[in-house]
Short mmCIF file of C-alpha atoms in Angstrom, two decimals:
data_model
loop_
_atom_site.label_atom_id
_atom_site.label_comp_id
_atom_site.label_asym_id
_atom_site.label_seq_id
_atom_site.Cartn_x
_atom_site.Cartn_y
_atom_site.Cartn_z
CA MET A 14 22.70 -6.70 -44.07
CA PHE A 15 20.09 -3.98 -43.83
CA VAL A 16 20.60 -1.62 -40.93
CA LEU A 17 17.69 0.66 -40.21
CA PRO A 18 18.79 4.29 -40.25
CA LEU A 19 17.50 5.96 -37.12
CA ARG A 20 15.87 8.83 -38.94
CA ASP A 21 13.59 6.40 -40.81
CA ILE A 22 12.11 4.98 -37.67
CA GLN A 23 8.59 6.18 -37.01
CA GLU A 24 8.57 7.04 -33.36
CA ASN A 25 5.22 5.40 -32.68
CA MET A 26 5.51 2.51 -35.06
CA GLU A 27 3.88 -0.65 -33.73
CA ILE A 28 4.80 -4.08 -35.03
CA PHE A 29 3.06 -7.41 -34.61
CA TYR A 30 4.43 -10.92 -34.65
CA ALA A 31 3.00 -13.85 -36.60
CA LYS A 32 4.07 -17.48 -36.94
CA ASP A 33 1.24 -18.48 -39.26
CA ILE A 34 2.32 -17.12 -42.66
CA ALA A 35 1.45 -18.86 -45.96
CA GLY A 36 0.45 -18.05 -49.53
CA GLY A 37 0.48 -14.28 -49.25
CA THR A 38 -1.63 -14.08 -46.09
CA LEU A 39 -0.92 -14.30 -42.38
CA LYS A 40 -2.83 -14.82 -39.16
CA LEU A 41 -2.11 -13.20 -35.81
CA ASP A 42 -2.48 -15.49 -32.78
CA GLU A 43 -4.93 -14.69 -30.02
CA GLU A 44 -2.60 -12.49 -27.96
CA GLU A 45 -1.44 -10.45 -30.94
CA SER A 46 -5.01 -10.26 -32.34
CA ARG A 47 -6.36 -8.97 -29.05
CA HIS A 48 -3.67 -6.29 -28.91
CA CYS A 49 -4.29 -5.34 -32.55
CA VAL A 50 -8.09 -5.18 -32.41
CA ARG A 51 -8.96 -4.44 -28.76
CA VAL A 52 -6.08 -2.20 -27.69
CA LEU A 53 -5.06 -0.47 -30.93
CA ARG A 54 -8.55 -0.73 -32.47
CA HIS A 55 -7.38 -1.77 -35.94
CA ARG A 56 -10.16 -2.75 -38.36
CA THR A 57 -10.44 -4.55 -41.72
CA GLY A 58 -8.75 -2.42 -44.37
CA ASP A 59 -6.10 -0.98 -42.01
CA GLU A 60 -2.44 -1.39 -42.84
CA ILE A 61 -0.24 -3.01 -40.18
CA SER A 62 3.39 -4.17 -39.96
CA VAL A 63 4.12 -7.74 -38.98
CA THR A 64 7.41 -9.54 -38.39
CA ASP A 65 7.99 -13.27 -38.76
CA GLY A 66 10.61 -13.15 -35.98
CA ASN A 67 13.24 -14.26 -38.49
CA GLY A 68 14.20 -10.86 -39.81
CA THR A 69 11.43 -10.15 -42.35
CA LEU A 70 8.95 -7.32 -41.92
CA PHE A 71 5.66 -7.55 -43.84
CA ARG A 72 3.48 -4.60 -44.65
CA CYS A 73 -0.05 -6.04 -44.62
CA ARG A 74 -3.71 -5.06 -44.96
CA ILE A 75 -6.20 -6.55 -42.51
CA THR A 76 -8.79 -8.70 -44.27
CA ALA A 77 -10.62 -9.94 -41.17
CA ASP A 78 -10.39 -8.19 -37.81
CA SER A 79 -11.08 -10.42 -34.84
CA ALA A 80 -9.78 -10.35 -31.28
CA LYS A 81 -9.31 -14.13 -31.57
CA GLU A 82 -7.62 -14.42 -34.97
CA THR A 83 -6.94 -11.44 -37.19
CA GLU A 84 -6.09 -12.16 -40.81
CA ALA A 85 -4.15 -9.95 -43.21
CA GLU A 86 -2.91 -10.03 -46.79
CA ILE A 87 0.78 -9.33 -47.38
CA LEU A 88 1.48 -6.23 -49.51
CA ASP A 89 5.27 -6.31 -49.43
CA ALA A 90 8.23 -7.58 -47.43
CA ILE A 91 11.56 -6.15 -46.22
CA HIS A 92 14.25 -8.69 -45.40
CA ASP A 93 16.93 -8.24 -42.69
CA TRP A 94 14.76 -5.54 -41.15
CA GLY A 95 16.36 -3.88 -38.12
CA GLY A 96 19.33 -6.23 -38.40
CA HIS A 97 22.94 -5.72 -37.39
CA PRO A 98 26.18 -6.49 -39.26
CA TYR A 99 27.35 -9.23 -36.86
CA CYS A 100 26.01 -12.44 -35.34
CA LEU A 101 26.39 -12.52 -31.57
CA GLU A 102 25.70 -15.45 -29.28
CA MET A 103 25.86 -14.81 -25.53
CA ALA A 104 26.44 -17.92 -23.39
CA VAL A 105 25.61 -16.67 -19.91
CA CYS A 106 25.40 -18.40 -16.54
CA PRO A 107 22.00 -17.72 -14.93
CA THR A 108 22.13 -15.14 -12.13
CA LYS A 109 21.10 -16.10 -8.59
CA ASN A 110 18.23 -13.62 -8.92
CA ALA A 111 16.25 -14.61 -12.04
CA ASP A 112 15.12 -11.01 -12.69
CA ARG A 113 18.66 -10.01 -13.47
CA LEU A 114 19.06 -12.46 -16.35
CA GLU A 115 15.64 -11.43 -17.69
CA TRP A 116 16.72 -7.82 -17.53
CA PHE A 117 19.86 -8.73 -19.46
CA ALA A 118 17.75 -10.45 -22.13
CA GLU A 119 15.68 -7.28 -22.63
CA LYS A 120 18.64 -4.92 -22.86
CA ALA A 121 20.70 -7.26 -25.04
CA CYS A 122 17.81 -7.61 -27.47
CA GLU A 123 17.31 -3.84 -27.66
CA THR A 124 21.00 -3.36 -28.39
CA GLY A 125 21.39 -6.26 -30.80
CA ILE A 126 22.11 -9.97 -30.27
CA ASP A 127 21.17 -13.18 -32.07
CA SER A 128 21.02 -15.88 -29.42
CA ILE A 129 21.32 -16.55 -25.70
CA VAL A 130 22.50 -19.88 -24.30
CA PRO A 131 22.01 -20.31 -20.55
CA VAL A 132 25.08 -22.26 -19.40
CA ILE A 133 25.66 -23.87 -16.01
CA GLY A 134 29.16 -23.60 -14.59
CA GLU A 135 30.81 -25.63 -11.85
CA HIS A 136 30.45 -22.62 -9.54
CA SER A 137 26.86 -21.79 -10.56
CA GLU A 138 24.41 -21.49 -7.69
CA ARG A 139 21.42 -21.35 -10.01
CA THR A 140 21.03 -24.14 -12.51
CA ALA A 141 17.71 -23.39 -14.21
CA VAL A 142 16.01 -20.58 -16.08
CA LYS A 143 12.37 -19.90 -16.96
CA PRO A 144 12.48 -20.21 -20.77
CA GLN A 145 8.89 -19.02 -21.35
CA ARG A 146 9.42 -15.82 -19.38
CA ILE A 147 12.68 -15.06 -21.20
CA GLU A 148 11.11 -15.79 -24.60
CA LYS A 149 8.23 -13.46 -23.80
CA ILE A 150 10.67 -10.71 -22.83
CA LEU A 151 12.70 -11.24 -26.02
CA LEU A 152 9.56 -11.02 -28.19
CA SER A 153 8.38 -7.87 -26.48
CA ALA A 154 11.82 -6.22 -26.58
CA ALA A 155 12.24 -7.09 -30.28
CA LYS A 156 8.87 -5.50 -31.09
CA GLN A 157 9.56 -2.46 -28.94
CA SER A 158 13.01 -1.87 -30.41
CA LEU A 159 11.85 -2.58 -33.98
CA LYS A 160 13.96 -5.65 -34.69
CA GLY A 161 12.65 -8.07 -37.29
CA LYS A 162 14.60 -10.96 -35.80
CA ILE A 163 13.74 -12.21 -32.32
CA PRO A 164 16.87 -13.48 -30.55
CA MET A 165 16.77 -17.22 -30.03
CA LEU A 166 16.87 -18.71 -26.53
CA LYS A 167 18.73 -21.98 -26.82
CA GLU A 168 18.66 -25.04 -24.54
CA THR A 169 20.40 -24.75 -21.17
CA MET A 170 23.63 -26.78 -21.03
CA PRO A 171 26.77 -27.17 -18.88
CA VAL A 172 29.60 -24.69 -19.56
CA LYS A 173 31.95 -27.51 -20.56
CA ALA A 174 29.45 -28.95 -23.05
CA TYR A 175 29.03 -25.52 -24.62
CA ILE A 176 32.79 -25.08 -24.91
CA GLU A 177 33.17 -28.53 -26.52
CA SER A 178 30.33 -27.79 -28.95
CA MET A 179 32.19 -24.71 -30.20
CA LYS A 180 35.59 -26.40 -30.48
CA ASP A 181 35.61 -26.88 -34.25
CA ASP A 182 33.85 -23.66 -35.16
CA ASP A 183 36.86 -21.80 -36.51
CA GLY A 184 34.84 -19.12 -38.29
CA CYS A 185 33.52 -17.77 -34.99
CA MET A 186 35.46 -15.42 -32.69
CA LYS A 187 35.14 -17.13 -29.30
CA LEU A 188 35.72 -15.09 -26.14
CA ILE A 189 35.63 -16.07 -22.47
CA ALA A 190 35.33 -13.25 -19.93
CA CYS A 191 36.98 -14.40 -16.73
CA CYS A 192 37.93 -12.51 -13.61
CA PHE A 193 41.21 -14.33 -13.02
CA GLU A 194 44.06 -15.05 -15.36
CA ASP A 195 46.85 -17.57 -15.43
CA GLU A 196 50.33 -16.45 -16.46
CA SER A 197 50.40 -18.56 -19.60
CA HIS A 198 47.17 -17.09 -20.97
CA PRO A 199 47.11 -13.37 -20.18
CA ARG A 200 43.79 -11.70 -20.82
CA ILE A 201 43.34 -8.86 -23.26
CA SER A 202 40.58 -6.28 -23.20
CA ILE A 203 37.43 -7.36 -25.07
CA MET A 204 37.83 -4.32 -27.33
CA GLU A 205 41.35 -5.35 -28.31
CA ALA A 206 40.08 -8.83 -29.14
CA LEU A 207 37.20 -7.49 -31.24
CA LYS A 208 39.49 -5.15 -33.16
CA LYS A 209 41.44 -8.18 -34.36
CA MET A 210 38.37 -9.61 -36.13
CA GLN A 211 38.40 -9.92 -39.88
CA PRO A 212 36.08 -7.26 -41.27
CA ASP A 213 34.14 -9.85 -43.30
CA SER A 214 33.51 -12.26 -40.41
CA GLY A 215 31.00 -11.12 -37.87
CA ARG A 216 30.29 -14.28 -35.84
CA ILE A 217 31.10 -13.92 -32.16
CA SER A 218 30.40 -16.02 -29.08
CA VAL A 219 31.01 -14.66 -25.58
CA LEU A 220 31.01 -16.83 -22.44
CA ILE A 221 30.07 -15.10 -19.16
CA GLY A 222 30.55 -16.96 -15.88
CA PRO A 223 28.45 -17.13 -12.72
CA GLU A 224 28.84 -14.98 -9.58
CA GLY A 225 31.66 -17.30 -8.43
CA ASP A 226 33.43 -17.14 -11.84
CA PHE A 227 34.49 -20.09 -13.98
CA SER A 228 36.46 -22.93 -12.42
CA ALA A 229 40.14 -23.11 -13.43
CA GLU A 230 39.31 -26.30 -15.33
CA GLU A 231 36.52 -24.67 -17.32
CA ALA A 232 38.79 -21.75 -18.24
CA ALA A 233 41.62 -24.09 -19.28
CA LEU A 234 39.24 -26.17 -21.43
CA ALA A 235 37.96 -22.99 -23.08
CA VAL A 236 41.50 -21.89 -23.97
CA ARG A 237 42.26 -25.34 -25.40
CA CYS A 238 39.10 -25.09 -27.51
CA GLY A 239 40.07 -21.74 -29.03
CA PHE A 240 38.38 -19.27 -26.68
CA ILE A 241 40.37 -16.06 -26.11
CA PRO A 242 40.44 -14.98 -22.43
CA VAL A 243 39.26 -11.36 -22.21
CA HIS A 244 38.62 -8.87 -19.44
CA LEU A 245 35.92 -6.20 -19.27
CA GLY A 246 37.97 -3.47 -17.63
CA PRO A 247 38.72 -2.74 -13.98
CA SER A 248 35.16 -2.38 -12.63
CA ARG A 249 33.74 -5.25 -10.59
CA LEU A 250 30.58 -5.95 -12.56
CA ARG A 251 27.67 -8.18 -11.66
CA THR A 252 27.12 -11.14 -14.01
CA GLU A 253 24.33 -9.45 -15.95
CA THR A 254 26.22 -6.15 -16.21
CA ALA A 255 29.32 -8.01 -17.42
CA ALA A 256 27.21 -9.76 -20.05
CA LEU A 257 25.69 -6.47 -21.19
CA THR A 258 29.13 -4.81 -21.30
CA ALA A 259 30.19 -7.51 -23.77
CA VAL A 260 27.07 -6.88 -25.90
CA PHE A 261 27.79 -3.13 -25.89
CA ALA A 262 31.43 -3.77 -26.83
CA VAL A 263 30.35 -5.73 -29.91
CA TYR A 264 27.67 -3.15 -30.80
CA SER A 265 30.17 -0.36 -30.42
CA ARG A 266 32.85 -2.21 -32.45
CA PHE A 267 30.48 -2.54 -35.42
CA LEU A 268 28.01 0.31 -35.11
CA LEU A 269 29.41 3.24 -33.11
CA MET B 21 43.96 8.37 -10.48
CA PHE B 22 44.12 4.96 -8.85
CA VAL B 23 42.39 2.23 -10.82
CA LEU B 24 41.94 -1.01 -8.96
CA PRO B 25 43.44 -3.91 -10.89
CA LEU B 26 40.87 -6.66 -11.08
CA ARG B 27 43.21 -9.32 -9.74
CA ASP B 28 43.61 -7.40 -6.47
CA ILE B 29 39.92 -7.47 -5.68
CA GLN B 30 39.02 -9.91 -2.97
CA GLU B 31 35.98 -11.66 -4.30
CA ASN B 32 34.09 -11.51 -1.02
CA MET B 33 35.35 -8.17 0.18
CA GLU B 34 32.70 -6.23 2.10
CA ILE B 35 32.90 -2.48 2.55
CA PHE B 36 31.00 -0.19 4.89
CA TYR B 37 30.12 3.45 4.53
CA ALA B 38 30.59 6.13 7.22
CA LYS B 39 29.88 9.86 7.28
CA ASP B 40 31.08 10.40 10.84
CA ILE B 41 34.88 10.44 10.53
CA ALA B 42 37.12 12.57 12.78
CA GLY B 43 40.47 12.44 14.58
CA GLY B 44 41.51 8.97 13.49
CA THR B 45 38.26 7.25 14.41
CA LEU B 46 34.93 6.72 12.68
CA LYS B 47 31.40 5.68 13.58
CA LEU B 48 29.03 3.59 11.48
CA ASP B 49 25.40 4.73 11.50
CA GLU B 50 22.63 2.44 12.69
CA GLU B 51 21.99 0.71 9.36
CA GLU B 52 25.67 0.03 8.68
CA SER B 53 26.29 -0.98 12.32
CA ARG B 54 23.43 -3.47 12.23
CA HIS B 55 24.78 -5.02 9.03
CA CYS B 56 28.33 -5.13 10.46
CA VAL B 57 27.47 -6.60 13.87
CA ARG B 58 24.21 -8.53 13.36
CA VAL B 59 24.59 -9.86 9.81
CA LEU B 60 28.36 -10.21 9.40
CA ARG B 61 28.96 -10.76 13.16
CA HIS B 62 32.02 -8.51 13.41
CA ARG B 63 33.33 -7.93 16.92
CA THR B 64 35.72 -5.52 18.69
CA GLY B 65 39.24 -6.15 17.39
CA ASP B 66 38.12 -7.19 13.86
CA GLU B 67 39.50 -5.33 10.86
CA ILE B 68 36.95 -3.82 8.46
CA SER B 69 37.10 -1.59 5.37
CA VAL B 70 35.11 1.62 5.33
CA THR B 71 34.62 4.21 2.60
CA ASP B 72 33.81 7.88 3.15
CA GLY B 73 31.84 7.95 -0.12
CA ASN B 74 34.30 10.51 -1.50
CA GLY B 75 36.89 8.11 -2.85
CA THR B 76 38.86 7.18 0.27
CA LEU B 77 38.94 3.66 1.68
CA PHE B 78 39.95 3.25 5.33
CA ARG B 79 41.26 0.06 6.83
CA CYS B 80 40.00 0.15 10.41
CA ARG B 81 39.91 -1.89 13.63
CA ILE B 82 36.63 -2.05 15.54
CA THR B 83 36.98 -0.54 19.02
CA ALA B 84 33.32 -0.86 20.09
CA ASP B 85 30.90 -3.25 18.38
CA SER B 86 27.26 -2.25 18.69
CA ALA B 87 24.29 -2.80 16.39
CA LYS B 88 23.35 0.85 17.02
CA GLU B 89 26.71 2.58 16.59
CA THR B 90 29.91 0.69 15.89
CA GLU B 91 33.16 2.60 16.40
CA ALA B 92 36.53 1.88 14.77
CA GLU B 93 40.02 3.34 14.74
CA ILE B 94 41.58 4.12 11.37
CA LEU B 95 44.73 2.12 10.55
CA ASP B 96 45.42 3.47 7.07
CA ALA B 97 43.76 5.10 4.08
CA ILE B 98 43.84 4.63 0.30
CA HIS B 99 42.75 7.63 -1.76
CA ASP B 100 40.97 7.43 -5.15
CA TRP B 101 40.05 3.86 -4.34
CA GLY B 102 38.18 2.10 -7.17
CA GLY B 103 38.22 5.31 -9.18
CA HIS B 104 38.24 5.84 -12.94
CA PRO B 105 40.34 8.13 -15.13
CA TYR B 106 37.44 10.37 -16.22
CA CYS B 107 34.68 12.41 -14.62
CA LEU B 108 31.27 11.63 -16.09
CA GLU B 109 28.02 13.45 -15.40
CA MET B 110 24.84 11.94 -16.85
CA ALA B 111 21.94 14.39 -17.22
CA VAL B 112 19.00 12.06 -17.84
CA CYS B 113 15.27 12.68 -18.22
CA PRO B 114 13.32 10.47 -15.76
CA THR B 115 11.70 7.46 -17.40
CA LYS B 116 7.90 7.04 -17.28
CA ASN B 117 8.47 3.90 -15.21
CA ALA B 118 10.57 4.93 -12.18
CA ASP B 119 12.19 1.47 -11.88
CA ARG B 120 13.96 1.99 -15.16
CA LEU B 121 15.84 5.08 -14.01
CA GLU B 122 16.71 3.32 -10.75
CA TRP B 123 18.04 0.38 -12.72
CA PHE B 124 20.13 2.80 -14.78
CA ALA B 125 21.56 4.33 -11.57
CA GLU B 126 22.68 0.88 -10.36
CA LYS B 127 24.30 -0.17 -13.63
CA ALA B 128 25.93 3.22 -14.24
CA CYS B 129 27.44 3.19 -10.74
CA GLU B 130 28.82 -0.33 -11.22
CA THR B 131 30.40 0.68 -14.51
CA GLY B 132 31.70 4.07 -13.37
CA ILE B 133 30.08 7.52 -13.24
CA ASP B 134 30.43 10.56 -11.00
CA SER B 135 27.04 12.26 -10.95
CA ILE B 136 23.46 11.99 -12.18
CA VAL B 137 21.28 15.04 -12.82
CA PRO B 138 17.59 14.29 -13.41
CA VAL B 139 16.50 16.79 -16.05
CA ILE B 140 12.97 17.56 -17.18
CA GLY B 141 12.47 18.14 -20.90
CA GLU B 142 9.62 19.83 -22.72
CA HIS B 143 8.44 16.39 -23.86
CA SER B 144 8.94 14.68 -20.48
CA GLU B 145 5.90 12.81 -19.18
CA ARG B 146 7.46 12.26 -15.79
CA THR B 147 8.72 15.30 -13.94
CA ALA B 148 9.85 13.94 -10.58
CA VAL B 149 12.18 11.29 -9.18
CA LYS B 150 12.47 9.66 -5.75
CA PRO B 151 15.86 10.97 -4.62
CA GLN B 152 16.06 8.82 -1.48
CA ARG B 153 15.47 5.60 -3.40
CA ILE B 154 18.07 6.50 -6.02
CA GLU B 155 20.61 7.51 -3.37
CA LYS B 156 20.10 4.21 -1.57
CA ILE B 157 20.65 2.31 -4.83
CA LEU B 158 23.80 4.32 -5.57
CA LEU B 159 25.22 3.61 -2.10
CA SER B 160 24.49 -0.08 -2.34
CA ALA B 161 25.86 -0.36 -5.91
CA ALA B 162 29.05 1.53 -4.95
CA LYS B 163 29.64 -0.85 -2.02
CA GLN B 164 28.85 -3.91 -4.09
CA SER B 165 31.13 -2.87 -6.97
CA LEU B 166 33.92 -1.70 -4.63
CA LYS B 167 33.93 1.98 -5.54
CA GLY B 168 35.21 4.39 -2.93
CA LYS B 169 33.26 7.28 -4.40
CA ILE B 170 29.46 7.20 -4.36
CA PRO B 171 28.05 8.96 -7.44
CA MET B 172 26.26 12.16 -6.52
CA LEU B 173 22.56 12.62 -7.29
CA LYS B 174 22.11 16.30 -8.06
CA GLU B 175 18.95 18.44 -7.88
CA THR B 176 16.32 17.89 -10.57
CA MET B 177 16.14 20.81 -13.04
CA PRO B 178 14.71 21.67 -16.46
CA VAL B 179 16.75 20.58 -19.51
CA LYS B 180 17.18 24.19 -20.61
CA ALA B 181 18.44 25.29 -17.19
CA TYR B 182 20.98 22.45 -17.24
CA ILE B 183 22.18 23.44 -20.71
CA GLU B 184 22.54 27.09 -19.67
CA SER B 185 24.43 26.08 -16.52
CA MET B 186 27.02 24.26 -18.65
CA LYS B 187 27.40 27.05 -21.24
CA ASP B 188 30.69 28.47 -19.98
CA ASP B 189 32.27 25.18 -18.94
CA ASP B 190 34.76 24.89 -21.78
CA GLY B 191 36.90 22.24 -20.08
CA CYS B 192 34.07 19.71 -20.23
CA MET B 193 33.16 17.67 -23.32
CA LYS B 194 29.40 18.21 -23.60
CA LEU B 195 27.33 15.75 -25.62
CA ILE B 196 23.61 15.63 -26.40
CA ALA B 197 22.18 12.32 -27.63
CA CYS B 198 19.20 13.11 -29.81
CA CYS B 199 17.19 10.91 -32.13
CA PHE B 200 16.70 13.53 -34.84
CA GLU B 201 19.17 15.79 -36.53
CA ASP B 202 18.93 19.05 -38.38
CA GLU B 203 20.93 19.52 -41.55
CA SER B 204 23.13 22.26 -40.12
CA HIS B 205 24.25 20.14 -37.15
CA PRO B 206 24.79 16.56 -38.31
CA ARG B 207 25.26 14.07 -35.51
CA ILE B 208 28.39 11.99 -35.10
CA SER B 209 28.66 8.70 -33.25
CA ILE B 210 29.35 9.09 -29.52
CA MET B 211 32.57 7.07 -29.99
CA GLU B 212 33.84 9.46 -32.66
CA ALA B 213 33.13 12.39 -30.34
CA LEU B 214 34.92 10.73 -27.40
CA LYS B 215 37.96 9.91 -29.53
CA LYS B 216 38.41 13.64 -30.15
CA MET B 217 38.92 14.32 -26.43
CA GLN B 218 42.26 15.59 -25.25
CA PRO B 219 43.96 12.74 -23.41
CA ASP B 220 44.54 14.94 -20.34
CA SER B 221 40.94 16.14 -20.00
CA GLY B 222 38.47 13.59 -18.77
CA ARG B 223 35.39 15.67 -17.92
CA ILE B 224 32.30 14.67 -19.87
CA SER B 225 28.61 15.53 -19.61
CA VAL B 226 25.99 13.60 -21.58
CA LEU B 227 22.37 14.74 -21.97
CA ILE B 228 19.77 11.99 -22.56
CA GLY B 229 16.22 12.98 -23.51
CA PRO B 230 12.83 11.58 -22.50
CA GLU B 231 10.77 8.94 -24.37
CA GLY B 232 9.50 11.73 -26.69
CA ASP B 233 13.05 13.06 -27.33
CA PHE B 234 14.21 16.66 -26.88
CA SER B 235 12.22 19.49 -28.41
CA ALA B 236 13.83 21.18 -31.43
CA GLU B 237 14.30 24.26 -29.26
CA GLU B 238 16.13 22.35 -26.53
CA ALA B 239 18.44 20.74 -29.09
CA ALA B 240 19.16 24.10 -30.76
CA LEU B 241 19.93 25.71 -27.40
CA ALA B 242 22.28 22.84 -26.54
CA VAL B 243 24.20 23.29 -29.79
CA ARG B 244 24.47 27.05 -29.17
CA CYS B 245 25.85 26.29 -25.69
CA GLY B 246 28.59 23.99 -26.98
CA PHE B 247 26.94 20.56 -26.81
CA ILE B 248 27.92 18.20 -29.64
CA PRO B 249 24.93 16.29 -31.11
CA VAL B 250 25.73 12.57 -31.04
CA HIS B 251 23.92 9.37 -31.93
CA LEU B 252 24.13 5.99 -30.22
CA GLY B 253 24.00 3.80 -33.31
CA PRO B 254 21.05 2.45 -35.29
CA SER B 255 19.22 0.56 -32.52
CA ARG B 256 16.07 2.12 -31.10
CA LEU B 257 16.98 2.17 -27.42
CA ARG B 258 14.78 2.96 -24.44
CA THR B 259 15.79 6.05 -22.45
CA GLU B 260 17.58 4.06 -19.74
CA THR B 261 19.35 1.81 -22.26
CA ALA B 262 20.45 4.87 -24.24
CA ALA B 263 21.83 6.42 -21.05
CA LEU B 264 23.70 3.22 -20.18
CA THR B 265 25.07 2.94 -23.72
CA ALA B 266 26.63 6.38 -23.25
CA VAL B 267 28.16 5.30 -19.91
CA PHE B 268 29.59 2.16 -21.55
CA ALA B 269 30.98 4.23 -24.44
CA VAL B 270 32.90 6.43 -22.00
CA TYR B 271 34.05 3.41 -19.94
CA SER B 272 35.18 1.66 -23.09
CA ARG B 273 36.97 4.79 -24.43
CA PHE B 274 39.08 5.04 -21.27
CA LEU B 275 39.26 1.53 -19.86
CA LEU B 276 38.72 -1.16 -22.51
#
């Protein structure tokens, strides 16, 4: 896993995103082309950096500048660019106020995550998200924070379905952050849980409940399916702050 | 230091804030009175919880309900209510976009800080903040996250003046988060620095620079005045995310 040393980051480095990559050349879509040619005034012959959103950064030379479709030839490629030495999935109940989840997506991407799954709990007041808005925020945050891999926004699903889907995934450390605890399953701090991870396994999934917390049934199912009940310390945190605290805990466990 | 155990928090607990407290009674100002009487429909005889913003929570009984000025008698008081076992001052350069600093204030208050000092660096593009807006956000976040003490917003000052003002404060762990390092003062991770703290001393000050980072002169002055240069890991974080990462690091050092 290649982790970008901070001192190598060029403060004003600008990266573009392209889906259309084949045979040593790539094409920027209309939005990226406009930004490249109109805003940053790049011209044929200029060198630019382009990510495929999957972790690879291409150094390229523009062969045709156009605000509609800019083309470039690939000079070289760096894999796992701006990556992190863990794989973190955040399964988060949408917040009542949509802005707050979108804010979480931006900050989580800057810090370092791999995927977000919006999950709907039995106590959720909000049961839908705006996937296009969140995807746009993730793309922009990945470019801004120089990450080659854009975190994936997965399909929205019920909390119980998510728990069931993870049941047999023994290689993943599964955590559920709940505000209550039952006597038979005392919670430990998220840091304590993360310190128990094997150093060679970096796959983690964290479940964060809605404003009204998980139902007792959801929490019990999670424990039966191998989720470890964790707490995030004594502060009463909003859903999105709780989710970000978990992201920071993982970042800090591996990178601070 | 009294730290509120999570299980003792009443999920829907509502707290009010009062400045006017004397001789066993207190008065809510117009905004708090309106919320108490109009929105939550409290009446004479009801019990309410009120903080003085300095860490004390009063259980009170309303003696005169009025949307202009509600009065209550104090039944008992809990000191250091919702407190944390450290004292954290964040000296942060205002972000270009004012919303981002305001967002930081909310999240930092929820997590646990004691004061914010807006500082203006040589590379700062923005040199002013809106103190009333930030104070309003801090009050509302403290009430929402059940903290008895409202973080203090101090006067805006230049980075160098802040550094000089901290020079002789040897009991405080002083950290400067900079993106560059000079060979003679290598940076350590903020977690490493925090682990070196004496367990009995919990005073910490963290300096966070503007989008263009500190000037070399500011960083050198900080080191001469006892600040330890730290980094926040390999991710390229925005100013407000960097500041929140530092708050989470302290929270996690003491409470996770």
